mmCIF file of C-alpha atoms in Angstrom:
data_model
loop_
_atom_site.group_PDB
_atom_site.id
_atom_site.type_symbol
_atom_site.label_atom_id
_atom_site.label_comp_id
_atom_site.label_asym_id
_atom_site.label_seq_id
_atom_site.Cartn_x
_atom_site.Cartn_y
_atom_site.Cartn_z
ATOM 1 C CA GLN A 970 -63.327 -93.422 -33.403
ATOM 2 C CA VAL A 971 -60.095 -92.138 -32.261
ATOM 3 C CA HIS A 972 -60.210 -89.739 -29.112
ATOM 4 C CA TYR A 973 -57.429 -88.468 -27.122
ATOM 5 C CA VAL A 974 -58.063 -86.689 -23.452
ATOM 6 C CA GLU A 975 -54.923 -84.998 -22.461
ATOM 7 C CA SER A 976 -54.770 -83.683 -18.953
ATOM 8 C CA GLY A 977 -52.144 -82.684 -16.038
ATOM 9 C CA GLY A 978 -51.213 -79.524 -17.339
ATOM 10 C CA GLY A 979 -51.287 -76.435 -15.241
ATOM 11 C CA LEU A 980 -48.946 -73.306 -14.367
ATOM 12 C CA VAL A 981 -45.594 -74.393 -12.389
ATOM 13 C CA GLN A 982 -42.888 -72.355 -11.507
ATOM 14 C CA PRO A 983 -39.614 -72.593 -13.272
ATOM 15 C CA GLY A 984 -37.564 -75.855 -12.108
ATOM 16 C CA GLY A 985 -40.643 -77.376 -11.016
ATOM 17 C CA SER A 986 -42.469 -80.822 -12.345
ATOM 18 C CA LEU A 987 -45.795 -82.014 -13.780
ATOM 19 C CA SER A 988 -46.867 -85.098 -14.891
ATOM 20 C CA LEU A 989 -49.152 -85.418 -18.104
ATOM 21 C CA SER A 990 -51.419 -88.075 -18.806
ATOM 22 C CA CYS A 991 -53.333 -88.990 -22.145
ATOM 23 C CA ALA A 992 -56.511 -91.281 -22.223
ATOM 24 C CA ALA A 993 -56.404 -92.802 -25.695
ATOM 25 C CA SER A 994 -59.518 -94.601 -27.134
ATOM 26 C CA GLY A 995 -61.062 -96.115 -30.709
ATOM 27 C CA PHE A 996 -57.966 -98.045 -31.933
ATOM 28 C CA THR A 997 -55.435 -100.809 -30.440
ATOM 29 C CA PHE A 998 -53.486 -98.424 -28.036
ATOM 30 C CA ARG A 999 -51.167 -101.456 -27.156
ATOM 31 C CA SER A 1000 -49.961 -102.132 -30.764
ATOM 32 C CA HIS A 1001 -49.062 -98.664 -31.621
ATOM 33 C CA VAL A 1002 -46.069 -96.084 -31.167
ATOM 34 C CA MET A 1003 -47.019 -93.135 -29.308
ATOM 35 C CA SER A 1004 -45.861 -89.480 -29.072
ATOM 36 C CA TRP A 1005 -46.284 -86.708 -27.308
ATOM 37 C CA TYR A 1006 -46.481 -82.947 -29.279
ATOM 38 C CA ARG A 1007 -46.352 -79.587 -28.283
ATOM 39 C CA GLN A 1008 -47.070 -76.389 -29.967
ATOM 40 C CA ALA A 1009 -46.315 -72.922 -28.490
ATOM 41 C CA PRO A 1010 -47.849 -69.402 -29.454
ATOM 42 C CA GLY A 1011 -46.871 -68.555 -32.912
ATOM 43 C CA LYS A 1012 -44.958 -71.827 -33.525
ATOM 44 C CA GLU A 1013 -45.546 -75.016 -35.215
ATOM 45 C CA ARG A 1014 -46.518 -78.105 -33.368
ATOM 46 C CA GLU A 1015 -43.384 -80.247 -32.795
ATOM 47 C CA LEU A 1016 -42.355 -83.716 -31.567
ATOM 48 C CA VAL A 1017 -41.477 -83.839 -27.774
ATOM 49 C CA ALA A 1018 -41.239 -87.561 -27.377
ATOM 50 C CA THR A 1019 -42.026 -91.020 -28.767
ATOM 51 C CA ILE A 1020 -42.605 -94.317 -26.925
ATOM 52 C CA SER A 1021 -42.634 -97.820 -28.732
ATOM 53 C CA SER A 1022 -45.920 -100.003 -28.421
ATOM 54 C CA LEU A 1023 -44.517 -102.097 -25.499
ATOM 55 C CA GLY A 1024 -42.546 -99.515 -23.930
ATOM 56 C CA GLY A 1025 -39.166 -100.364 -24.480
ATOM 57 C CA ARG A 1026 -37.763 -97.618 -26.743
ATOM 58 C CA SER A 1027 -38.010 -94.273 -26.681
ATOM 59 C CA ASN A 1028 -36.799 -91.059 -27.963
ATOM 60 C CA TYR A 1029 -36.763 -87.109 -27.322
ATOM 61 C CA ALA A 1030 -36.482 -84.120 -28.639
ATOM 62 C CA ASP A 1031 -32.824 -82.548 -27.736
ATOM 63 C CA SER A 1032 -34.211 -79.680 -25.914
ATOM 64 C CA VAL A 1033 -36.216 -82.184 -23.577
ATOM 65 C CA LYS A 1034 -33.823 -84.889 -23.022
ATOM 66 C CA GLY A 1035 -32.864 -85.726 -19.600
ATOM 67 C CA ARG A 1036 -35.690 -83.781 -17.984
ATOM 68 C CA PHE A 1037 -38.587 -85.418 -19.639
ATOM 69 C CA THR A 1038 -39.551 -89.164 -19.359
ATOM 70 C CA ILE A 1039 -42.312 -90.864 -21.615
ATOM 71 C CA SER A 1040 -44.155 -93.882 -20.580
ATOM 72 C CA ARG A 1041 -47.208 -95.823 -21.099
ATOM 73 C CA ASP A 1042 -49.533 -98.425 -19.203
ATOM 74 C CA ASN A 1043 -51.023 -100.628 -22.061
ATOM 75 C CA ALA A 1044 -53.531 -101.923 -19.714
ATOM 76 C CA LYS A 1045 -54.913 -98.519 -18.858
ATOM 77 C CA ASN A 1046 -54.693 -97.340 -22.787
ATOM 78 C CA THR A 1047 -52.780 -94.768 -21.108
ATOM 79 C CA LEU A 1048 -49.731 -92.563 -22.008
ATOM 80 C CA TYR A 1049 -47.717 -90.218 -19.706
ATOM 81 C CA LEU A 1050 -45.198 -87.749 -19.805
ATOM 82 C CA GLN A 1051 -43.315 -86.756 -16.786
ATOM 83 C CA MET A 1052 -41.652 -83.236 -17.002
ATOM 84 C CA ASN A 1053 -39.064 -82.336 -14.541
ATOM 85 C CA SER A 1054 -36.749 -79.156 -14.252
ATOM 86 C CA LEU A 1055 -39.107 -77.186 -16.326
ATOM 87 C CA LYS A 1056 -38.071 -74.169 -18.179
ATOM 88 C CA PRO A 1057 -40.447 -71.229 -19.468
ATOM 89 C CA GLU A 1058 -39.418 -72.531 -23.167
ATOM 90 C CA ASP A 1059 -41.446 -75.765 -22.184
ATOM 91 C CA THR A 1060 -44.587 -73.404 -22.240
ATOM 92 C CA ALA A 1061 -46.808 -74.819 -24.886
ATOM 93 C CA VAL A 1062 -50.177 -77.033 -25.281
ATOM 94 C CA TYR A 1063 -49.257 -80.540 -25.344
ATOM 95 C CA TYR A 1064 -50.701 -82.887 -27.169
ATOM 96 C CA CYS A 1065 -50.809 -86.652 -27.509
ATOM 97 C CA LYS A 1066 -51.183 -89.131 -30.644
ATOM 98 C CA ALA A 1067 -50.499 -92.472 -32.481
ATOM 99 C CA PRO A 1068 -48.951 -91.521 -35.478
ATOM 100 C CA ALA A 1069 -50.275 -94.093 -37.437
ATOM 101 C CA ASP A 1070 -53.936 -94.070 -35.931
ATOM 102 C CA GLY A 1071 -55.189 -93.332 -39.173
ATOM 103 C CA ASN A 1072 -56.754 -89.842 -38.398
ATOM 104 C CA VAL A 1073 -53.695 -87.790 -39.543
ATOM 105 C CA GLY A 1074 -55.778 -84.425 -39.225
ATOM 106 C CA TYR A 1075 -57.210 -85.194 -35.734
ATOM 107 C CA TRP A 1076 -55.933 -84.146 -32.116
ATOM 108 C CA GLY A 1077 -57.463 -83.541 -29.013
ATOM 109 C CA GLN A 1078 -57.693 -80.535 -27.197
ATOM 110 C CA GLY A 1079 -54.066 -80.598 -25.512
ATOM 111 C CA THR A 1080 -53.337 -79.632 -21.765
ATOM 112 C CA GLN A 1081 -51.909 -76.160 -21.121
ATOM 113 C CA VAL A 1082 -48.170 -76.210 -19.558
ATOM 114 C CA THR A 1083 -47.292 -72.522 -18.307
ATOM 115 C CA VAL A 1084 -43.640 -72.394 -16.833
ATOM 116 C CA SER A 1085 -43.368 -68.984 -15.079
ATOM 117 C CA SER A 1086 -42.324 -67.260 -11.844
#
């Protein structure tokens, strides 16, 4: 069954960096577009970044463009998000997901990112 395990979150000061990882299983990872989402307290989950199946194309929310980089390693079934120049407003739980994984209601536990001095 589809499963996601996000890791790499933590507490970081404004201007700092974090690298998130997502180990995916239960589907053909290399054939799927993958995305990172985040959800801050009291807000709906929002799309942060998306990458094509081969990694040749990506797009980002305006709020993170120029600071975050999405990437993937299809041999390892792993998705990454490099986050630089972090701001307090980036504080959220970050999730990964294949939008077309066939399990629209399923999300992993996510990883908490807290940006604070």
